[in-house]
Amino acid sequence: MEETQVIVVGAGPAGLATSACLNRLSIQNIVLERDDCSASLWRKRAYDRLKLHLAKNYCNLPYMPFPDNAPTYISRVDFIKYLDEYMSSFGIQPRCCRTVEEAWYEKEEERWKVVVENTSSGEQERYVCKFLVAATGENCEGFLPNIPGLESFNGEVLHSSGYDNGQRFRGKDVLVVGCGNSGMEIAYDLSNHAANTSIVVRSPVHVLTKDIVRLGMFLLKYFPCNVVDSISINLAKLKYGDYSKYGIQRPRAGGPFLIKSKTGRSPTIDVGCMKRIRTGEVKVFPSITCIKRDQVRFAYGIVNCFDAIIFATGYKSTVINWLQDEKNHFNENGMPRERFPNHWKGENGLYCAGFGQQGLFGISNDAKKIATDISLALGLNNTTVE
């Protein structure tokens, strides 16, 4: 049984940021990571051409901005290098190959007990801590929708987390399900590799350029959300025109930044796919109703055949698989019941980082708040507030 002040579960950006803030205050902590490396989503389950969709000043972790000479939009490879430098700078040493099996709060001892499987040695480890931080985030495990007949599909089925690039799909008929950032960028990448590409657009979505989003985030510092949304939508109309004729509808209720603040759903940031959609190089289909072998049936009776289906349908939280959450801080989907900005703190020393659906910027704020709150609970005079 090993005792420490704080256990941080997860060594992605949220866990690393939290550990850095704690280390900065000399608060003892241990970071547990189920994979064999930190930031495994970025290292192992992200496609090759991925770049951060927001400008670098919205994506750095606490107390370490990106260099001035870094590009505005950071590539996946450069972000991994940044995370490695971050761990080195703040003395973060995650314990990898540690799968948390169970964590619960002992009321009599006022301590959290954490049972862990060391998948490298096969041994079980036990930890005791005063504070527990769930930093596995909302992007822990790929989500596949339940589509009738999917199991009968005789082509290749994969989640976007298993997609690297479109080279092996050259000349094949590929369907991408989902029109968020990953879905649109994967469809664009497939088209670049001469795949016969189609994409499913199930719901209305705001499509913006990176520059429109960057401008909008800047304007939000000075203007109300409805004003910024109006500017952003009009700029998008100037850029793309009426894209409903291509099978993509704009939401009627709520602009891109209002929807983001209320639901956590981000606008889709176009990296080139919209042009391919306009030219017909990427075809748009409505929602899938069922699948039978290589045939996919869509709404309105449309049927088409495909060699592969790539689901860019997002991720889900797995925190409720291991956390005994007696105070019900998390809901049945593994997300905090309290929405942003009150999501980060539970009871009995329970915290969560990276669950606010606010991206890397939100992760940084979570980490600072958590470290500050723990510092105050321990009666320390230091603080992360600046």
Short mmCIF file of C-alpha atoms in Angstrom, two decimals:
data_model
loop_
_atom_site.label_atom_id
_atom_site.label_comp_id
_atom_site.label_asym_id
_atom_site.label_seq_id
_atom_site.Cartn_x
_atom_site.Cartn_y
_atom_site.Cartn_z
CA MET A 1 0.00 0.00 0.00
CA GLU A 2 1.59 3.25 -1.16
CA GLU A 3 0.35 6.55 0.23
CA THR A 4 0.50 9.94 -1.43
CA GLN A 5 -1.40 13.20 -1.25
CA VAL A 6 -2.90 13.09 -4.76
CA ILE A 7 -3.55 10.34 -7.29
CA VAL A 8 -4.06 11.55 -10.85
CA VAL A 9 -5.65 8.95 -13.13
CA GLY A 10 -4.64 9.51 -16.74
CA ALA A 11 -1.46 10.87 -18.35
CA GLY A 12 -3.01 12.73 -21.24
CA PRO A 13 -2.81 16.53 -21.40
CA ALA A 14 -5.30 16.87 -18.51
CA GLY A 15 -3.32 14.61 -16.20
CA LEU A 16 0.02 16.16 -17.16
CA ALA A 17 -1.31 19.70 -16.65
CA THR A 18 -2.72 18.78 -13.23
CA SER A 19 0.51 17.11 -12.14
CA ALA A 20 2.55 20.12 -13.31
CA CYS A 21 0.41 22.51 -11.27
CA LEU A 22 0.70 20.24 -8.22
CA ASN A 23 4.46 19.86 -8.64
CA ARG A 24 4.79 23.60 -8.90
CA LEU A 25 3.26 23.81 -5.43
CA SER A 26 5.35 20.89 -4.09
CA ILE A 27 2.23 18.79 -3.56
CA GLN A 28 3.08 15.11 -3.75
CA ASN A 29 1.24 13.28 -6.52
CA ILE A 30 1.36 10.10 -8.58
CA VAL A 31 0.10 9.93 -12.16
CA LEU A 32 -1.29 6.54 -13.24
CA GLU A 33 -1.62 5.72 -16.95
CA ARG A 34 -3.15 2.53 -18.37
CA ASP A 35 -1.19 2.70 -21.65
CA ASP A 36 2.56 2.23 -22.05
CA CYS A 37 3.15 5.94 -22.70
CA SER A 38 1.80 9.34 -21.85
CA ALA A 39 -0.64 11.11 -24.20
CA SER A 40 -1.42 7.82 -25.95
CA LEU A 41 -4.36 9.35 -27.84
CA TRP A 42 -1.93 11.74 -29.54
CA ARG A 43 0.88 9.22 -30.01
CA LYS A 44 -1.10 6.16 -31.09
CA ARG A 45 -4.66 7.06 -32.02
CA ALA A 46 -4.48 10.24 -34.06
CA TYR A 47 -4.27 10.49 -37.84
CA ASP A 48 -1.04 11.63 -39.46
CA ARG A 49 -2.15 15.00 -40.84
CA LEU A 50 -3.78 16.17 -37.60
CA LYS A 51 -3.05 19.68 -36.39
CA LEU A 52 -4.53 21.51 -33.44
CA HIS A 53 -7.60 23.23 -34.80
CA LEU A 54 -7.24 26.27 -32.58
CA ALA A 55 -4.40 28.80 -32.55
CA LYS A 56 -1.48 27.94 -30.28
CA ASN A 57 -2.31 30.63 -27.68
CA TYR A 58 -5.49 28.67 -26.85
CA CYS A 59 -3.73 25.29 -26.66
CA ASN A 60 -0.76 25.55 -24.33
CA LEU A 61 -0.76 23.88 -20.93
CA PRO A 62 -0.24 25.91 -17.72
CA TYR A 63 2.95 27.91 -17.32
CA MET A 64 4.53 26.88 -20.63
CA PRO A 65 3.45 28.80 -23.74
CA PHE A 66 4.47 27.64 -27.19
CA PRO A 67 7.58 29.38 -28.55
CA ASP A 68 7.02 32.58 -30.51
CA ASN A 69 8.52 30.97 -33.62
CA ALA A 70 6.15 27.98 -33.47
CA PRO A 71 3.49 27.89 -36.22
CA THR A 72 0.06 29.26 -35.34
CA TYR A 73 -1.51 25.80 -35.68
CA ILE A 74 0.60 23.10 -34.05
CA SER A 75 1.01 19.72 -35.77
CA ARG A 76 0.43 16.45 -33.97
CA VAL A 77 4.16 15.66 -34.03
CA ASP A 78 5.11 19.07 -32.63
CA PHE A 79 2.45 18.81 -29.94
CA ILE A 80 3.87 15.48 -28.79
CA LYS A 81 7.33 17.09 -28.61
CA TYR A 82 5.80 19.91 -26.60
CA LEU A 83 4.24 17.43 -24.14
CA ASP A 84 7.58 15.64 -23.72
CA GLU A 85 9.29 18.95 -22.97
CA TYR A 86 6.46 19.83 -20.60
CA MET A 87 6.92 16.63 -18.60
CA SER A 88 10.66 17.23 -18.41
CA SER A 89 10.26 20.87 -17.35
CA PHE A 90 7.84 20.07 -14.52
CA GLY A 91 9.34 16.76 -13.39
CA ILE A 92 6.34 14.64 -14.32
CA GLN A 93 7.00 10.90 -14.33
CA PRO A 94 3.81 8.98 -15.07
CA ARG A 95 3.57 5.38 -13.98
CA CYS A 96 2.55 3.68 -17.20
CA CYS A 97 0.91 0.28 -17.76
CA ARG A 98 -1.28 0.93 -14.71
CA THR A 99 -4.95 0.11 -15.22
CA VAL A 100 -7.10 1.43 -12.40
CA GLU A 101 -9.52 -1.36 -11.51
CA GLU A 102 -11.33 0.33 -8.66
CA ALA A 103 -11.29 3.53 -6.62
CA TRP A 104 -13.49 4.30 -3.62
CA TYR A 105 -13.67 6.67 -0.67
CA GLU A 106 -13.22 5.33 2.87
CA LYS A 107 -15.29 7.60 5.09
CA GLU A 108 -13.74 6.45 8.37
CA GLU A 109 -10.19 7.11 7.14
CA GLU A 110 -11.14 10.09 4.97
CA ARG A 111 -8.95 8.67 2.25
CA TRP A 112 -9.35 7.33 -1.28
CA LYS A 113 -8.30 3.75 -1.94
CA VAL A 114 -7.16 2.89 -5.47
CA VAL A 115 -6.57 -0.65 -6.77
CA VAL A 116 -4.39 -0.89 -9.87
CA GLU A 117 -3.24 -3.68 -12.17
CA ASN A 118 0.34 -3.30 -13.33
CA THR A 119 -0.09 -4.80 -16.79
CA SER A 120 3.67 -4.88 -17.30
CA SER A 121 4.45 -7.05 -14.27
CA GLY A 122 1.01 -8.64 -13.80
CA GLU A 123 1.00 -7.52 -10.17
CA GLN A 124 -1.70 -5.67 -8.28
CA GLU A 125 -0.84 -2.35 -6.68
CA ARG A 126 -2.74 -0.42 -4.02
CA TYR A 127 -2.63 3.28 -3.30
CA VAL A 128 -4.05 5.57 -0.62
CA CYS A 129 -4.56 9.29 -1.15
CA LYS A 130 -6.41 12.26 0.27
CA PHE A 131 -7.34 13.64 -3.15
CA LEU A 132 -8.28 11.81 -6.34
CA VAL A 133 -8.22 13.46 -9.78
CA ALA A 134 -9.98 11.73 -12.67
CA ALA A 135 -8.06 13.01 -15.70
CA THR A 136 -9.06 10.35 -18.21
CA GLY A 137 -11.27 12.95 -19.89
CA GLU A 138 -14.20 12.65 -22.24
CA ASN A 139 -12.07 11.12 -25.04
CA CYS A 140 -11.11 7.88 -23.34
CA GLU A 141 -12.64 5.23 -25.61
CA GLY A 142 -13.89 5.36 -29.19
CA PHE A 143 -17.67 5.34 -29.56
CA LEU A 144 -19.42 3.28 -32.25
CA PRO A 145 -23.16 3.86 -32.78
CA ASN A 146 -25.55 0.94 -32.74
CA ILE A 147 -26.55 0.55 -36.40
CA PRO A 148 -28.78 -2.39 -37.42
CA GLY A 149 -26.81 -4.88 -39.51
CA LEU A 150 -23.38 -3.38 -38.86
CA GLU A 151 -22.08 -6.79 -37.82
CA SER A 152 -23.01 -8.14 -41.28
CA PHE A 153 -20.85 -5.62 -43.15
CA ASN A 154 -18.26 -7.60 -45.09
CA GLY A 155 -15.85 -4.72 -45.61
CA GLU A 156 -13.52 -3.00 -43.17
CA VAL A 157 -14.95 -1.15 -40.16
CA LEU A 158 -12.82 1.07 -37.98
CA HIS A 159 -13.09 4.00 -35.61
CA SER A 160 -11.27 7.23 -36.45
CA SER A 161 -8.83 6.45 -33.62
CA GLY A 162 -7.51 3.60 -35.79
CA TYR A 163 -7.09 5.72 -38.92
CA ASP A 164 -3.60 6.98 -39.81
CA ASN A 165 -3.86 8.04 -43.47
CA GLY A 166 -5.74 7.19 -46.67
CA GLN A 167 -2.96 5.44 -48.54
CA ARG A 168 -4.34 1.90 -48.16
CA PHE A 169 -7.82 3.05 -49.24
CA ARG A 170 -6.71 4.27 -52.66
CA GLY A 171 -9.34 3.39 -55.27
CA LYS A 172 -11.77 2.02 -52.67
CA ASP A 173 -15.28 3.19 -51.85
CA VAL A 174 -15.06 4.57 -48.33
CA LEU A 175 -17.83 5.99 -46.15
CA VAL A 176 -16.99 8.34 -43.28
CA VAL A 177 -19.68 8.57 -40.61
CA GLY A 178 -19.63 11.91 -38.79
CA CYS A 179 -19.07 15.47 -39.94
CA GLY A 180 -17.17 16.89 -36.99
CA ASN A 181 -13.56 17.97 -37.23
CA SER A 182 -12.19 14.42 -37.45
CA GLY A 183 -14.80 13.23 -39.94
CA MET A 184 -14.35 16.14 -42.34
CA GLU A 185 -10.56 16.00 -42.16
CA ILE A 186 -10.44 12.23 -42.67
CA ALA A 187 -12.78 12.57 -45.66
CA TYR A 188 -10.46 15.24 -47.08
CA ASP A 189 -7.42 13.02 -46.48
CA LEU A 190 -9.09 10.04 -48.14
CA SER A 191 -9.92 12.20 -51.15
CA ASN A 192 -6.28 13.32 -51.32
CA HIS A 193 -5.30 9.63 -51.52
CA ALA A 194 -7.70 8.98 -54.42
CA ALA A 195 -10.30 7.07 -52.43
CA ASN A 196 -13.90 7.31 -53.60
CA THR A 197 -15.04 9.21 -50.55
CA SER A 198 -18.49 9.77 -49.05
CA ILE A 199 -19.48 11.30 -45.72
CA VAL A 200 -22.60 10.97 -43.59
CA VAL A 201 -23.98 14.27 -42.28
CA ARG A 202 -26.72 13.41 -39.81
CA SER A 203 -27.32 16.72 -38.05
CA PRO A 204 -27.13 20.43 -38.82
CA VAL A 205 -23.65 21.84 -38.27
CA HIS A 206 -21.83 25.15 -38.42
CA VAL A 207 -18.81 24.95 -40.73
CA LEU A 208 -16.18 27.65 -40.23
CA THR A 209 -12.58 28.24 -41.29
CA LYS A 210 -9.75 28.27 -38.75
CA ASP A 211 -9.39 32.00 -39.23
CA ILE A 212 -13.08 32.65 -38.56
CA VAL A 213 -12.87 30.63 -35.34
CA ARG A 214 -9.69 32.45 -34.32
CA LEU A 215 -11.34 35.82 -34.97
CA GLY A 216 -14.45 34.75 -33.09
CA MET A 217 -12.51 33.67 -30.01
CA PHE A 218 -10.69 37.00 -30.00
CA LEU A 219 -13.92 38.98 -30.37
CA LEU A 220 -15.56 37.09 -27.50
CA LYS A 221 -13.23 38.97 -25.16
CA TYR A 222 -14.96 42.23 -26.08
CA PHE A 223 -18.42 41.49 -27.51
CA PRO A 224 -21.45 39.38 -26.48
CA CYS A 225 -21.77 35.90 -27.90
CA ASN A 226 -24.75 36.72 -30.13
CA VAL A 227 -22.79 39.50 -31.85
CA VAL A 228 -19.78 37.25 -32.42
CA ASP A 229 -22.03 34.45 -33.70
CA SER A 230 -23.69 36.80 -36.18
CA ILE A 231 -20.31 37.95 -37.50
CA SER A 232 -19.04 34.35 -37.74
CA ILE A 233 -22.13 33.07 -39.57
CA ASN A 234 -22.04 35.92 -42.09
CA LEU A 235 -18.34 35.34 -42.76
CA ALA A 236 -19.08 31.62 -43.26
CA LYS A 237 -21.86 32.48 -45.71
CA LEU A 238 -19.46 34.69 -47.66
CA LYS A 239 -16.92 31.85 -47.73
CA TYR A 240 -19.19 28.89 -48.46
CA GLY A 241 -22.50 30.29 -49.64
CA ASP A 242 -25.61 28.18 -49.08
CA TYR A 243 -24.22 24.71 -48.39
CA SER A 244 -27.66 23.18 -47.84
CA LYS A 245 -27.70 22.31 -51.54
CA TYR A 246 -24.79 19.93 -50.85
CA GLY A 247 -26.72 18.14 -48.10
CA ILE A 248 -25.36 20.08 -45.11
CA GLN A 249 -27.73 22.22 -43.04
CA ARG A 250 -26.81 25.08 -40.73
CA PRO A 251 -28.44 24.93 -37.28
CA ARG A 252 -31.46 27.24 -37.12
CA ALA A 253 -31.27 27.76 -33.38
CA GLY A 254 -28.01 29.07 -32.03
CA GLY A 255 -24.76 30.27 -33.51
CA PRO A 256 -21.49 28.32 -33.34
CA PHE A 257 -20.18 29.83 -30.12
CA LEU A 258 -23.54 29.75 -28.32
CA ILE A 259 -23.95 26.06 -29.18
CA LYS A 260 -20.41 25.40 -27.97
CA SER A 261 -21.05 27.12 -24.64
CA LYS A 262 -24.41 25.39 -24.07
CA THR A 263 -23.75 21.87 -25.34
CA GLY A 264 -19.98 21.54 -25.67
CA ARG A 265 -20.35 20.75 -29.38
CA SER A 266 -17.77 22.61 -31.45
CA PRO A 267 -18.32 23.97 -34.94
CA THR A 268 -16.66 21.98 -37.69
CA ILE A 269 -13.44 23.64 -38.80
CA ASP A 270 -12.92 23.15 -42.52
CA VAL A 271 -9.43 22.22 -43.73
CA GLY A 272 -10.39 21.73 -47.38
CA CYS A 273 -13.20 19.18 -47.41
CA MET A 274 -15.91 21.72 -48.25
CA LYS A 275 -14.29 22.43 -51.60
CA ARG A 276 -14.24 18.69 -52.35
CA ILE A 277 -17.91 18.49 -51.40
CA ARG A 278 -18.78 21.37 -53.73
CA THR A 279 -16.96 19.72 -56.64
CA GLY A 280 -18.58 16.34 -55.93
CA GLU A 281 -15.27 14.65 -55.10
CA VAL A 282 -16.69 13.95 -51.65
CA LYS A 283 -20.34 12.87 -51.66
CA VAL A 284 -22.71 13.67 -48.81
CA PHE A 285 -25.28 11.15 -47.53
CA PRO A 286 -27.99 11.48 -44.85
CA SER A 287 -28.18 9.26 -41.75
CA ILE A 288 -27.78 5.49 -42.02
CA THR A 289 -30.85 3.36 -41.38
CA CYS A 290 -29.32 -0.12 -41.73
CA ILE A 291 -26.48 -2.14 -43.27
CA LYS A 292 -26.64 -5.44 -45.12
CA ARG A 293 -23.27 -6.91 -46.12
CA ASP A 294 -21.64 -4.30 -48.40
CA GLN A 295 -24.84 -2.31 -48.86
CA VAL A 296 -25.56 0.73 -46.71
CA ARG A 297 -29.13 2.02 -46.65
CA PHE A 298 -29.62 5.68 -45.85
CA ALA A 299 -32.62 7.88 -45.07
CA TYR A 300 -35.00 8.52 -47.97
CA GLY A 301 -34.36 5.01 -49.31
CA ILE A 302 -30.89 5.76 -50.72
CA VAL A 303 -28.65 2.67 -51.05
CA ASN A 304 -24.95 2.48 -51.87
CA CYS A 305 -22.13 -0.07 -51.61
CA PHE A 306 -18.84 0.52 -49.78
CA ASP A 307 -15.56 -1.27 -49.16
CA ALA A 308 -14.92 0.38 -45.81
CA ILE A 309 -16.69 2.44 -43.15
CA ILE A 310 -14.79 4.81 -40.86
CA PHE A 311 -16.68 6.01 -37.81
CA ALA A 312 -15.68 9.52 -36.76
CA THR A 313 -18.38 9.42 -34.12
CA GLY A 314 -16.42 10.66 -31.16
CA TYR A 315 -15.41 9.17 -27.86
CA LYS A 316 -16.90 8.31 -24.50
CA SER A 317 -15.77 8.54 -20.92
CA THR A 318 -15.00 5.33 -19.01
CA VAL A 319 -14.58 6.80 -15.54
CA ILE A 320 -17.68 5.05 -14.14
CA ASN A 321 -16.08 1.69 -15.01
CA TRP A 322 -13.62 2.08 -12.13
CA LEU A 323 -14.86 4.88 -9.86
CA GLN A 324 -17.26 4.12 -7.01
CA ASP A 325 -19.06 7.43 -7.23
CA GLU A 326 -21.36 7.41 -4.20
CA LYS A 327 -22.01 11.14 -4.46
CA ASN A 328 -23.00 10.78 -8.13
CA HIS A 329 -20.61 13.45 -9.41
CA PHE A 330 -20.69 11.67 -12.79
CA ASN A 331 -23.77 10.70 -14.78
CA GLU A 332 -24.44 7.39 -16.54
CA ASN A 333 -22.35 8.56 -19.52
CA GLY A 334 -19.32 9.20 -17.36
CA MET A 335 -19.62 12.98 -17.61
CA PRO A 336 -19.95 15.41 -14.68
CA ARG A 337 -23.54 16.18 -13.74
CA GLU A 338 -22.53 19.79 -13.17
CA ARG A 339 -21.82 21.52 -16.46
CA PHE A 340 -18.96 23.90 -17.19
CA PRO A 341 -17.74 25.91 -15.31
CA ASN A 342 -18.75 23.95 -12.17
CA HIS A 343 -17.78 20.49 -13.43
CA TRP A 344 -14.27 20.19 -12.01
CA LYS A 345 -14.92 19.62 -8.29
CA GLY A 346 -16.80 16.84 -6.53
CA GLU A 347 -16.97 15.89 -2.87
CA ASN A 348 -14.56 14.19 -0.47
CA GLY A 349 -11.51 15.35 -2.39
CA LEU A 350 -12.69 14.15 -5.81
CA TYR A 351 -11.82 16.28 -8.84
CA CYS A 352 -11.98 15.88 -12.60
CA ALA A 353 -9.82 17.48 -15.29
CA GLY A 354 -10.62 17.55 -18.98
CA PHE A 355 -14.37 16.92 -18.71
CA GLY A 356 -15.59 20.45 -19.41
CA GLN A 357 -15.76 20.08 -23.23
CA GLN A 358 -13.60 23.20 -23.50
CA GLY A 359 -10.55 21.70 -25.22
CA LEU A 360 -6.96 22.29 -24.15
CA PHE A 361 -7.77 25.79 -22.93
CA GLY A 362 -10.35 24.33 -20.55
CA ILE A 363 -7.93 21.62 -19.44
CA SER A 364 -5.43 24.29 -18.36
CA ASN A 365 -8.08 26.09 -16.34
CA ASP A 366 -9.21 22.83 -14.71
CA ALA A 367 -5.65 21.96 -13.70
CA LYS A 368 -5.00 25.36 -12.12
CA LYS A 369 -8.30 25.33 -10.21
CA ILE A 370 -7.72 21.80 -8.91
CA ALA A 371 -4.17 22.49 -7.72
CA THR A 372 -5.26 25.73 -6.08
CA ASP A 373 -8.16 24.06 -4.29
CA ILE A 374 -5.99 21.20 -3.04
CA SER A 375 -3.39 23.69 -1.85
CA LEU A 376 -6.04 25.54 0.15
CA ALA A 377 -7.43 22.26 1.56
CA LEU A 378 -3.93 21.35 2.75
CA GLY A 379 -3.54 24.75 4.40
CA LEU A 380 -0.64 25.79 2.21
CA ASN A 381 0.11 29.45 1.61
CA ASN A 382 1.14 29.00 -2.00
CA THR A 383 -1.34 29.20 -4.86
CA THR A 384 -1.50 28.86 -8.63
CA VAL A 385 -3.75 31.88 -9.09
CA GLU A 386 -2.02 34.60 -11.07
#
